[in-house]
Coordinates of C-alpha atoms in Angstrom, one line a residue:
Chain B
X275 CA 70.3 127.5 90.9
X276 CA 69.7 124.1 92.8
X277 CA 65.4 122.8 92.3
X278 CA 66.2 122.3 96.4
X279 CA 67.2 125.3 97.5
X280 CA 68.6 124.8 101.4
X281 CA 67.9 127.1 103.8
X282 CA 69.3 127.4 108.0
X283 CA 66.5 125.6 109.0
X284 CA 66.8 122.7 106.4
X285 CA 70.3 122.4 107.8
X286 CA 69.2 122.6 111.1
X287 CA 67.0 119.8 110.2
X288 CA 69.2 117.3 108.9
X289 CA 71.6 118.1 111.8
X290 CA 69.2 117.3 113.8
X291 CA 68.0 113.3 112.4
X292 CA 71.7 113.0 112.4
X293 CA 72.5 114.0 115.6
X294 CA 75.4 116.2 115.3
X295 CA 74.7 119.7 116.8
X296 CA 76.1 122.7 115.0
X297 CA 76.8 126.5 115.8
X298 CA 75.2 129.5 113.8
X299 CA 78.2 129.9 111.8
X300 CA 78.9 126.2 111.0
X301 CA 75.1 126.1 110.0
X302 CA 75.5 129.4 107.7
X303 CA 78.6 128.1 106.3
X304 CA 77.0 124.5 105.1
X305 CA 73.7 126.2 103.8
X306 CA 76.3 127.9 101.3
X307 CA 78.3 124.9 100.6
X308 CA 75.1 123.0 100.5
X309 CA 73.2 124.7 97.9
X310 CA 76.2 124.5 95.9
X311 CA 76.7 121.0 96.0
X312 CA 73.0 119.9 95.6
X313 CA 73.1 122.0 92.2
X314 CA 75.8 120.1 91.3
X315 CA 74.0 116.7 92.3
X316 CA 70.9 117.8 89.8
X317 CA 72.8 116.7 86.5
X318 CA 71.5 113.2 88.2
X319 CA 67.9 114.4 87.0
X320 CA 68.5 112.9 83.4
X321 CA 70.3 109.3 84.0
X322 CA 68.4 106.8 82.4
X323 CA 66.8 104.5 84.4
X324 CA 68.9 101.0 84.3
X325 CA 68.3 97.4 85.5
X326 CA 71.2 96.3 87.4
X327 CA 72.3 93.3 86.7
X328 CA 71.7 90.5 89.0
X329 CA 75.0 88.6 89.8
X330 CA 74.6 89.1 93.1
X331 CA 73.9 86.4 95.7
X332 CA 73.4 85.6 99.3
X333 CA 76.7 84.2 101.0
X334 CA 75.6 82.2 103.9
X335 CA 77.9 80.3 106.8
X336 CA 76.6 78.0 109.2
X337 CA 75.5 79.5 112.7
X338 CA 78.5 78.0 114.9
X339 CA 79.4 79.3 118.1
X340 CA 82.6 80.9 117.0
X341 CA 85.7 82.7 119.4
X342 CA 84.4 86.4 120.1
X343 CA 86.0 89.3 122.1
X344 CA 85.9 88.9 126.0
X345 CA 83.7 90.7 127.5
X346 CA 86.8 92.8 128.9
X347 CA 87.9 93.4 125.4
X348 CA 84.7 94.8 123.9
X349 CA 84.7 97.3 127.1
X350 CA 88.1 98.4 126.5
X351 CA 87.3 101.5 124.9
X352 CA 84.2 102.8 126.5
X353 CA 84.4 105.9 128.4
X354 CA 82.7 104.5 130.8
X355 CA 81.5 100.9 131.8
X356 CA 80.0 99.3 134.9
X357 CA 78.9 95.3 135.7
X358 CA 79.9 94.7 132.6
X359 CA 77.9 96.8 130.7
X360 CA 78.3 99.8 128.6
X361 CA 77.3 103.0 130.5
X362 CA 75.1 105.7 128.5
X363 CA 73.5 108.4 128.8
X364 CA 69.7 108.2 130.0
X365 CA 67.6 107.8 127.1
X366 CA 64.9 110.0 127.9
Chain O
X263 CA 113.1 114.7 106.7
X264 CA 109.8 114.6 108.5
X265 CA 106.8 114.7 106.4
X266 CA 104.3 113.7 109.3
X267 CA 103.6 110.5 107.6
X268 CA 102.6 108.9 110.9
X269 CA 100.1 109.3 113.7
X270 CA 101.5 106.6 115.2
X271 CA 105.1 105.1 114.8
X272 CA 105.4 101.7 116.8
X273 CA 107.3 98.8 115.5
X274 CA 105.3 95.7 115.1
X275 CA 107.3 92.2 114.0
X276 CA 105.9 89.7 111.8
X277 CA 106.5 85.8 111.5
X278 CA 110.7 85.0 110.8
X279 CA 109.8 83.7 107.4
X280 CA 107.9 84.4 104.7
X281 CA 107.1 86.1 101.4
X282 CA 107.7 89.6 102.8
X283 CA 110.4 88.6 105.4
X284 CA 112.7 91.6 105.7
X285 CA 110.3 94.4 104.3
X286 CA 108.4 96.8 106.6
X287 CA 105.3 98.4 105.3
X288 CA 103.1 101.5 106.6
X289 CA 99.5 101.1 107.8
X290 CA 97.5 103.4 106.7
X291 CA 95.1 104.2 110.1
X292 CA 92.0 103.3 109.5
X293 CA 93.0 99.6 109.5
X294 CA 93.0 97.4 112.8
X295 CA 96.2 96.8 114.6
X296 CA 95.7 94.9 117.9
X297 CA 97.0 97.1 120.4
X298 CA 97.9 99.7 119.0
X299 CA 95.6 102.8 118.2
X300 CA 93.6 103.3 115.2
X301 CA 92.8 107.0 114.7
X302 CA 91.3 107.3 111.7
X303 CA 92.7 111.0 111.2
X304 CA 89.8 111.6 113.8
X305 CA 89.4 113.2 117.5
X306 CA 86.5 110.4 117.8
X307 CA 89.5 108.0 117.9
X308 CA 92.5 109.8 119.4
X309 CA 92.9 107.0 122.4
X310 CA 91.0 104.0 120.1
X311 CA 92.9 100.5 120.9
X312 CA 91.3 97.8 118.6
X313 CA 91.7 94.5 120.4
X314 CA 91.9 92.5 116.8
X315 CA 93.9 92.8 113.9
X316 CA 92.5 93.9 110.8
X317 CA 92.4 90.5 108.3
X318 CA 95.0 92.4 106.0
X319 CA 97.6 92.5 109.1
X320 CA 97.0 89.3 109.8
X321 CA 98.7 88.2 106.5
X322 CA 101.2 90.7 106.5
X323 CA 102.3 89.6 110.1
X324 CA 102.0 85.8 109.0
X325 CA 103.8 87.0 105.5
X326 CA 107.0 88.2 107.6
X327 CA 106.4 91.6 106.9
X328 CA 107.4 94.1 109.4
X329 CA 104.8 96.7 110.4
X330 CA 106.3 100.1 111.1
X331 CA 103.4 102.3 112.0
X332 CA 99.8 104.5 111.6
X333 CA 100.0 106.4 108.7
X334 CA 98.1 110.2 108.3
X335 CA 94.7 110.0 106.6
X336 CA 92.2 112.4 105.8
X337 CA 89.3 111.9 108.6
X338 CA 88.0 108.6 108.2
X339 CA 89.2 108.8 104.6
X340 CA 87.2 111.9 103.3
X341 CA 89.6 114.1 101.8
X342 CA 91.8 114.4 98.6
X343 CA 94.6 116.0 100.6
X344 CA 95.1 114.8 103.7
X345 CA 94.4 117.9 104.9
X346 CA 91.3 116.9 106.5
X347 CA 93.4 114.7 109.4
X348 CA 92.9 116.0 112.8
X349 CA 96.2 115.6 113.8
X350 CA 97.5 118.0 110.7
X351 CA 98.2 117.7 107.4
X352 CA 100.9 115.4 106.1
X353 CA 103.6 117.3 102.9
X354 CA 104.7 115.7 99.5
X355 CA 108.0 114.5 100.0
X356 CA 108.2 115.4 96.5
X357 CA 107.4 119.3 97.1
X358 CA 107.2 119.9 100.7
X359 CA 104.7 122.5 99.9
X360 CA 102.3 120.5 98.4
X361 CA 99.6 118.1 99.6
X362 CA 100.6 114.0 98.9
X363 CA 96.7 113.7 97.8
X364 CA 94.5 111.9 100.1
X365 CA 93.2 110.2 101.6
X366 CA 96.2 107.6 102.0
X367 CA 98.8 110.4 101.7
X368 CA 100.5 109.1 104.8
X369 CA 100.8 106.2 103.0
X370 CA 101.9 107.2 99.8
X371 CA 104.6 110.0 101.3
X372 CA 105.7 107.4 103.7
X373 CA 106.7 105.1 100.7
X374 CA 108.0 107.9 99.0
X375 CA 110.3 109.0 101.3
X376 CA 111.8 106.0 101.8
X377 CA 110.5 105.9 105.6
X378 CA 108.6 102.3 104.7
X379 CA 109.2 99.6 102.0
X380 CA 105.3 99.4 101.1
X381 CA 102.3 100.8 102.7
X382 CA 98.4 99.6 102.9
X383 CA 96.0 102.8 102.3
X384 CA 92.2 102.0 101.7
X385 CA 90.6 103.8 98.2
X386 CA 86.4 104.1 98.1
X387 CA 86.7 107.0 95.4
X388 CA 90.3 107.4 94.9
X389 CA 92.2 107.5 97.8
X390 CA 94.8 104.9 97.3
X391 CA 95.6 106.1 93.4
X392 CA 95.6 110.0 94.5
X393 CA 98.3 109.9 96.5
X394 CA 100.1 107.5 94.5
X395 CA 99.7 109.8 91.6
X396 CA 101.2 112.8 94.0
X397 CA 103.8 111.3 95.7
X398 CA 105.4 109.6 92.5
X399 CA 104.8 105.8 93.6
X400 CA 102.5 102.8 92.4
X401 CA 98.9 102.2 94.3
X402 CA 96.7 99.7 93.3
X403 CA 92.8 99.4 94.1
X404 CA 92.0 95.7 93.6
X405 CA 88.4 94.4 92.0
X406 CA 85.8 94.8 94.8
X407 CA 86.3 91.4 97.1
X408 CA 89.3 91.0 96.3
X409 CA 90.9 92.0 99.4
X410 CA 89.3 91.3 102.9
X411 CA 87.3 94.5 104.1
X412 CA 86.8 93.1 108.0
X413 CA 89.0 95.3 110.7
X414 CA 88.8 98.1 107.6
X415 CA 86.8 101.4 109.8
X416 CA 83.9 101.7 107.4
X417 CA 83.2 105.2 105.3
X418 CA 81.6 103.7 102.5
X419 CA 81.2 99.9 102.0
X420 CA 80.0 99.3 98.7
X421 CA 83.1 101.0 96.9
X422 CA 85.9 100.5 99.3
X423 CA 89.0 98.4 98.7
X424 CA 92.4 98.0 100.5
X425 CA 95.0 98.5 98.4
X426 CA 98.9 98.5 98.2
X427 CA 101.2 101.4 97.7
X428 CA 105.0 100.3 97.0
X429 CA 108.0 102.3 94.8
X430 CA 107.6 99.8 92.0
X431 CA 104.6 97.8 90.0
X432 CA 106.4 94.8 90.8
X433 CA 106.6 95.4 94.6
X434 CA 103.2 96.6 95.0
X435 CA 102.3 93.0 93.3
X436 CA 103.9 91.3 95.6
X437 CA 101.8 92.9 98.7
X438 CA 98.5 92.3 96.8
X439 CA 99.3 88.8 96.1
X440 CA 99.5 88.7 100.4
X441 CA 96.8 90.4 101.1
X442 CA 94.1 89.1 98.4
X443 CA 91.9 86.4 99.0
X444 CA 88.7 85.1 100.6
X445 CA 87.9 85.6 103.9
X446 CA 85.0 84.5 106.0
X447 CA 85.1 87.0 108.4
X448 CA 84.2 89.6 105.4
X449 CA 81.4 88.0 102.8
X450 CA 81.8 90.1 100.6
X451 CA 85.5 88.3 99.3
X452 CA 85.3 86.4 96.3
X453 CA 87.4 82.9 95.5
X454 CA 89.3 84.8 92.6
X455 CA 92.4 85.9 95.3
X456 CA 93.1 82.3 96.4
X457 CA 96.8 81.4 95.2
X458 CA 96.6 85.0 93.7
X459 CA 100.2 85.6 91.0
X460 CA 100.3 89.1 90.4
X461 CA 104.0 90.0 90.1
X462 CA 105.3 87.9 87.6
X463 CA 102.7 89.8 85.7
X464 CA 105.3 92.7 86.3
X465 CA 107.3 91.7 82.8
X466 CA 107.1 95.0 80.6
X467 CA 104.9 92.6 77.8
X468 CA 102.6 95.1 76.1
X469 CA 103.2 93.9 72.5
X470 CA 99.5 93.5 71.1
X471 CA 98.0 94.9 74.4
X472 CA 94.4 96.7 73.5
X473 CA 94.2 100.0 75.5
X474 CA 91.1 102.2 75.5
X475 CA 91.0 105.4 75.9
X476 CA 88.2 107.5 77.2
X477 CA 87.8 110.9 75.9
X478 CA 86.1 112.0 78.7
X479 CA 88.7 111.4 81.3
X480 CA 91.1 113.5 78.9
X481 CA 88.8 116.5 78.6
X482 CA 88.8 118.9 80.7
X483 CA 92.7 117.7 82.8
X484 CA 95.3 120.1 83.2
X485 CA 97.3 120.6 79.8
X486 CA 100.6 120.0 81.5
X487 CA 98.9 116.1 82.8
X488 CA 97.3 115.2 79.5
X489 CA 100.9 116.0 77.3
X490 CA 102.5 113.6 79.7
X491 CA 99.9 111.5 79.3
X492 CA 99.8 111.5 75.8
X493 CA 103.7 110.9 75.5
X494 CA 103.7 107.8 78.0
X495 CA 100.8 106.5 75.2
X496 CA 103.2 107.2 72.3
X497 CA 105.7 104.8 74.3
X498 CA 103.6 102.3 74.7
X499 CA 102.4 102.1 70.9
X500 CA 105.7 102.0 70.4
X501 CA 106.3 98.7 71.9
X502 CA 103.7 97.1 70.5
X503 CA 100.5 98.2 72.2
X504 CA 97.6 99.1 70.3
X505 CA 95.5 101.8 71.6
X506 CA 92.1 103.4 70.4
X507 CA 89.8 105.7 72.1
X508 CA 86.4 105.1 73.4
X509 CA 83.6 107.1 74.8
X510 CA 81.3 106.6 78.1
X511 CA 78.9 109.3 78.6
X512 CA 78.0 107.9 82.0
X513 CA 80.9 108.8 83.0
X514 CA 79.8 112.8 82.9
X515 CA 77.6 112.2 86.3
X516 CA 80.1 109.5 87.8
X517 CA 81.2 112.2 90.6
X518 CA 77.6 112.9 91.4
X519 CA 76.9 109.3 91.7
X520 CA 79.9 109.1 93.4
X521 CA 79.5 111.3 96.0
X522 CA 75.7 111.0 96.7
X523 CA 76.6 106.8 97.4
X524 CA 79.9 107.9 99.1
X525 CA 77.9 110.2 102.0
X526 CA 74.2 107.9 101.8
X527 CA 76.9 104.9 103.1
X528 CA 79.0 107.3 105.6
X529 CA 75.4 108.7 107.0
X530 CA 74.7 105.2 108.2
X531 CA 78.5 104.0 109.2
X532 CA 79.2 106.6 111.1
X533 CA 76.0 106.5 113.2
X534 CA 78.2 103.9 115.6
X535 CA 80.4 107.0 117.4
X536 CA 78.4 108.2 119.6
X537 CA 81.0 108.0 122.0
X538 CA 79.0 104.9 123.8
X539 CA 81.4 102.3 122.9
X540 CA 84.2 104.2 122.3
X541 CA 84.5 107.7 121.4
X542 CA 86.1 111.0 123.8
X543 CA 84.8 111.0 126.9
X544 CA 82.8 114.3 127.0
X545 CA 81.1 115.7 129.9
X546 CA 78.3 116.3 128.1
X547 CA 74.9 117.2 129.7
X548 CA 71.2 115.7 128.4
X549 CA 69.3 112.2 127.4
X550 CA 70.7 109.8 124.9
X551 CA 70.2 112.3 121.9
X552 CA 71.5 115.8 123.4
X553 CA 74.7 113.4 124.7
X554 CA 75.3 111.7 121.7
X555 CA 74.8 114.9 119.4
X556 CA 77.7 116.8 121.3
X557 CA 80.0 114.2 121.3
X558 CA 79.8 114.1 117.4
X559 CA 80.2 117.8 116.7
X560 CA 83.0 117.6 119.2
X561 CA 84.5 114.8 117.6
X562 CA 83.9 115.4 113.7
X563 CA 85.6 117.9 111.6
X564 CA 83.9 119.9 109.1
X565 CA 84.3 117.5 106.5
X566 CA 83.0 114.6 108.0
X567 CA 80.2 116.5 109.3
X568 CA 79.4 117.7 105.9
X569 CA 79.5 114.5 104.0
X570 CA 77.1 112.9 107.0
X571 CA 74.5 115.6 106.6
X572 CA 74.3 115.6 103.1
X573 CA 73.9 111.6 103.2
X574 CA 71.3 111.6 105.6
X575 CA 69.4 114.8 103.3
X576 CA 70.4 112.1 100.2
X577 CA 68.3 109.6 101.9
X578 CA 65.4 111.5 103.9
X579 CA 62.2 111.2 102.5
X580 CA 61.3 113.2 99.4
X581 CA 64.8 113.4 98.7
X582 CA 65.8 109.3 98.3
X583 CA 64.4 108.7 94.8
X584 CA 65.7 112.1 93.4
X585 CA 69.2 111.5 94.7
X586 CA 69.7 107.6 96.2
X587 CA 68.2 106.3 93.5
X588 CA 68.8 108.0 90.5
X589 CA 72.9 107.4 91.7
X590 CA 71.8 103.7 91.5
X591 CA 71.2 104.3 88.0
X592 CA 74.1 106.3 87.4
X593 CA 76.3 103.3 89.0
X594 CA 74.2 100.6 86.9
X595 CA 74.5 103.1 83.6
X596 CA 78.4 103.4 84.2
X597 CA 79.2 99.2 84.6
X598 CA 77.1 98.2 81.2
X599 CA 79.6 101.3 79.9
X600 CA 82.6 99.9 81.1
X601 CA 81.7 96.3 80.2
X602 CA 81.5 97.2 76.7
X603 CA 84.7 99.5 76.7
X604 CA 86.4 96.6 77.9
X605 CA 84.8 94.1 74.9
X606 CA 87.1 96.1 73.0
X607 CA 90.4 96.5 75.0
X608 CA 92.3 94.8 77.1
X609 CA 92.7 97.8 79.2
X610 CA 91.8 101.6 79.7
X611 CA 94.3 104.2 80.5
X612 CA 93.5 107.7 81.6
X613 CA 95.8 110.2 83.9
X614 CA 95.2 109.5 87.5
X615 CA 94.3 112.9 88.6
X616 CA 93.6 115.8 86.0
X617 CA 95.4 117.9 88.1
X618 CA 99.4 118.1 89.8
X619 CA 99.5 118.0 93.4
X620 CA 97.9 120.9 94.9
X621 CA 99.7 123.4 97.4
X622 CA 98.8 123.2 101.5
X623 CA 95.9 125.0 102.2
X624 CA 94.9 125.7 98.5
X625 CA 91.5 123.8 98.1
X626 CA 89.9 124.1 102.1
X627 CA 87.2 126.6 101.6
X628 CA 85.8 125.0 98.7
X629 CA 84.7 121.2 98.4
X630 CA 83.1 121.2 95.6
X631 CA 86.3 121.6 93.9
X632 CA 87.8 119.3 95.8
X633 CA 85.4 116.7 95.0
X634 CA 85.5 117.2 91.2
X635 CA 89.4 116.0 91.4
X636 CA 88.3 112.9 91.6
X637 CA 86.7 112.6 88.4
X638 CA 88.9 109.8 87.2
X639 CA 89.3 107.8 90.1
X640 CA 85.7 107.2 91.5
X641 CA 84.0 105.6 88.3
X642 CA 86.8 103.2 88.9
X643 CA 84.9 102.5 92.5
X644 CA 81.3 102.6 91.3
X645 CA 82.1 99.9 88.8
X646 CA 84.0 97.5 90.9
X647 CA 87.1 97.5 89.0
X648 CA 90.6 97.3 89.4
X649 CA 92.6 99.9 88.7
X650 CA 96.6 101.0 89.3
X651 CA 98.5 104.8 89.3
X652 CA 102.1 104.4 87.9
X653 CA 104.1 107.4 87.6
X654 CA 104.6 108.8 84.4
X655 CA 107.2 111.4 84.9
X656 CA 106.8 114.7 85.9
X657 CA 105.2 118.3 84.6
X658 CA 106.6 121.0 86.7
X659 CA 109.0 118.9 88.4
X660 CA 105.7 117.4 90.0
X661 CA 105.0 113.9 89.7
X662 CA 102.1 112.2 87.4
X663 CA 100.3 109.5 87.6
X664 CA 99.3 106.8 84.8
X665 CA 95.9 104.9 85.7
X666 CA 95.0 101.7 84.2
X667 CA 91.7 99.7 84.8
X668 CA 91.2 96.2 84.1
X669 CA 88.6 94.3 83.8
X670 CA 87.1 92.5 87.6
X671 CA 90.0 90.2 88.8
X672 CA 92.2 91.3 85.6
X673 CA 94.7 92.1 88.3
X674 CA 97.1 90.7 85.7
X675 CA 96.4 92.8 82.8
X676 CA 96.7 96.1 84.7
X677 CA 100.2 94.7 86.7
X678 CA 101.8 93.9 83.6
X679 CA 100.5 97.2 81.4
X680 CA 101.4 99.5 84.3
X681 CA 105.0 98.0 84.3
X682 CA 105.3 98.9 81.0
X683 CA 104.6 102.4 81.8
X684 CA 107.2 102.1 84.6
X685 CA 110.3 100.8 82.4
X686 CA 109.5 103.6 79.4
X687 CA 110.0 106.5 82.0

């Protein structure tokens, strides 16, 4: 049994933050699958804690005015466009 | 025969000369072609034209290489099947009813069946190995920056590679040595693939080769994969090799690592379709957040939708440092592991996949299952490595795969073990 039990509304809940809206019976069906998989992610609970090392670095380029896409180009795909811009929905 | 290998199937010509003149190779379709659509296995992308080419076709284009189409992927490359595509699944030219493992398997079955020279397919966790391993041909997943990312659809950036797929070790060199190599569109690339030699490494030398073998990845596979396993090791020894067997306990919580980075990274890549920029064009009703929320459970299947929610749980607060982080740890744990395996062998050998190709339809209802067949590919991933599938004969009169990691940017070592493997079978 998972430590974080997940529940309809939990699922509801993350549905929600990641904007992706979900029937009943999808929402049923991942608070199974859910609970299951959690579980599974508790054997994480006893990994030692590790430094990783640090060979990592910045990689840095100078800022140049470089070839881009066309305006046209980057609108290609947009289900809908107007002046120039991408259209969307209103945001409130 | 048709195995549905493609989405797409449009001929696209390369330069007249070069390294690859005369060979066509499969795309796998979540990698930019200019022009011509770029699914991802996904409804989100059904009518997606990407007006550049992906790095990777670049150089296949400038290598003389002649592209011959989109291959079926498991949506935006979650899946172990291909079953997950939402234009249907693709079948194992080997066993038409059997899955060609994911998520490349368009890939891998396209090369299989003869339908393409080569193939590119893209592996985070897996996914260029699997279907290798199924499908009875050679993938390689190259050190992490090896091989230009930029025009790759992101699912999960910090373990994703582009890999070839070919019918031989030496073939599937000969791609990599094209497509390896830095790139200043993508800065994650590292100088290592400049003038890259890989298939001259593809000489059948093992004599006094060091292969490790982990128990772990032994325990546990199919009875029917580790006896082939075990007798491809007995080959080897014979010519030469010397092979001893090591232990890394981190690997026991590599799939939960895995999969809690795998989802955290898809969570926040896949925010982008909200069919603004490009996307289905919905009628959908409601402000920016009712709009955008329809168009994704329109355009997401099941899988995808999973793997995002769980990411964004991963990640939300109260839940980062009991999953995020602690999966940091894991990935740390498992490198200093694998450094030290590798302080004592040239290479380590494991079977690809602990299990033979599944049958269509067999593993839908259950993803936890699913994911746990990817116990030997994903450490692979967390730690950077490279990493090859050979085949190793077959169990069943199914195909299985040999893996063998190297050490970062020991592309070599892995090339010219795994060709060993090839010429014993």
């Amino acid at each position: 049994m998972s430590e974080t039990p997940v529940d309809a509304d939990e699922v509801r809940h993350v549905a929600d933050l990641a904007r992706i809206d979900l029937d009943d019976e999808a929402v049923d069906q991942f608070a199974v699958q859910f609970a299951d998989i959690l579980s599974y992610f508790d054997a994480l609970d006893d990994v030692p804690e590790v430094d990783p090392e640090a060979d990592l670095v910045n990689v840095m380029r100078d800022d140049e005015v470089r070839d881009g896409l066309t305006q046209a180009e980057a609108l290609e795909n947009a289900p809908e466009a107007e002046d120039g811009y991408f259209k969307g929905p209103s945001v409130s | 025969m048709s195995h549905d290998a493609f989405i797409t199937e449009e001929t696209i010509h390369g330069a007249d000369d070069g390294p690859l003149a005369g060979r066509t190779v499969a795309i796998k379709d979540n990698i930019s072609t200019a022009g011509v659509r770029t699914t991802c296995g996904s409804e989100m992308l059904t009518d997606y034209v990407p007006p550049y080419d992906a790095t990777v076709v670049e150089r296949l284009k400038s290598a003389g290489a002649t592209l011959v189409g989109k291959t079926n992927m498991d949506e935006f490359g979650m899946g172990t099947t291909t079953e997950t595509s939402a234009f249907g699944p693709t079948t194992n030219p080997v066993d038409e009813d059997r899955v060609p493992g994911g998520s490349s398997g368009g890939s891998a079955a396209a090369v299989a069946a003869g339908e393409a020279d080569a193939a590119l397919g893209s592996d985070t966790g897996g996914s260029v190995r699997c279907p290798a391993a199924f499908c009875g041909v050679v993938g390689i997943k190259p050190t992490y920056g090896l091989v230009s990312r930029y025009g790759l659809v992101a699912y999960a950036n910090s373990l994703e590679q582009i890999g070839p797929l070919a019918p031989t070790v030496e073939e599937a060199a000969e791609v990599l040595e094209v497509i390896a190599g830095p790139d200043d569109r993508d800065a994650t690339t590292r100088a290592e693939g400049a003038d890259a030699n890989y298939a001259s490494a593809a000489d059948g030398e093992v004599d006094g080769l060091s292969i490790g073998v982990p128990t772990e990845l032994i325990e546990g596979a199919d009875d029917r994969v580790v006896d082939r396993f075990h007798e491809t090791i007995a080959d080897l020894e014979t010519r030469g090799a010397e092979t001893h067997e090591v232990s890394l306990p981190s690997i026991e919580r590599a799939v939960q690592a895995y999969y809690v980075i795998a989802m955290s990274e898809a969570s926040s890549n896949l925010a982008r379709f909200d069919g603004v920029r490009y996307g289905p064009d919905t009628d959908a009703e409601g402000n920016w957040n009712e709009s955008f929320a329809a168009v994704r459970e329109a355009g997401f299947g099941d899988e995808v939708k999973r793997r995002i929610l769980l990411g964004t749980y991963a990640l939300s607060a109260g839940y980062h440092d009991k999953y995020y982080a602690k999966a940091q740890d894991a990935r740390a744990w498992l490198k200093q592991d694998f450094d030290e395996a590798l302080s004592d062998a040239d290479v380590l050998a494991s079977p690809t996949m602990p299990v033979l190709p599944f049958e269509l339809g067999e593993s839908l209802d259950d993803p936890l299952q699913m994911y746990l067949a990817d116990a030997n590919t994903v450490p692979v991933n967390l730690a950077n490595l490279p990493a090859i599938s050979v085949p190793a004969g077959r169990a069943d009169g199914l195909p299985v795969g040999f893996q063998l990691i190297g050490p970062a940017f020991g592309e070599r070592a892995i090339i010219r073990a795994a060709s060993a493997v090839e010429s014993s079978v």
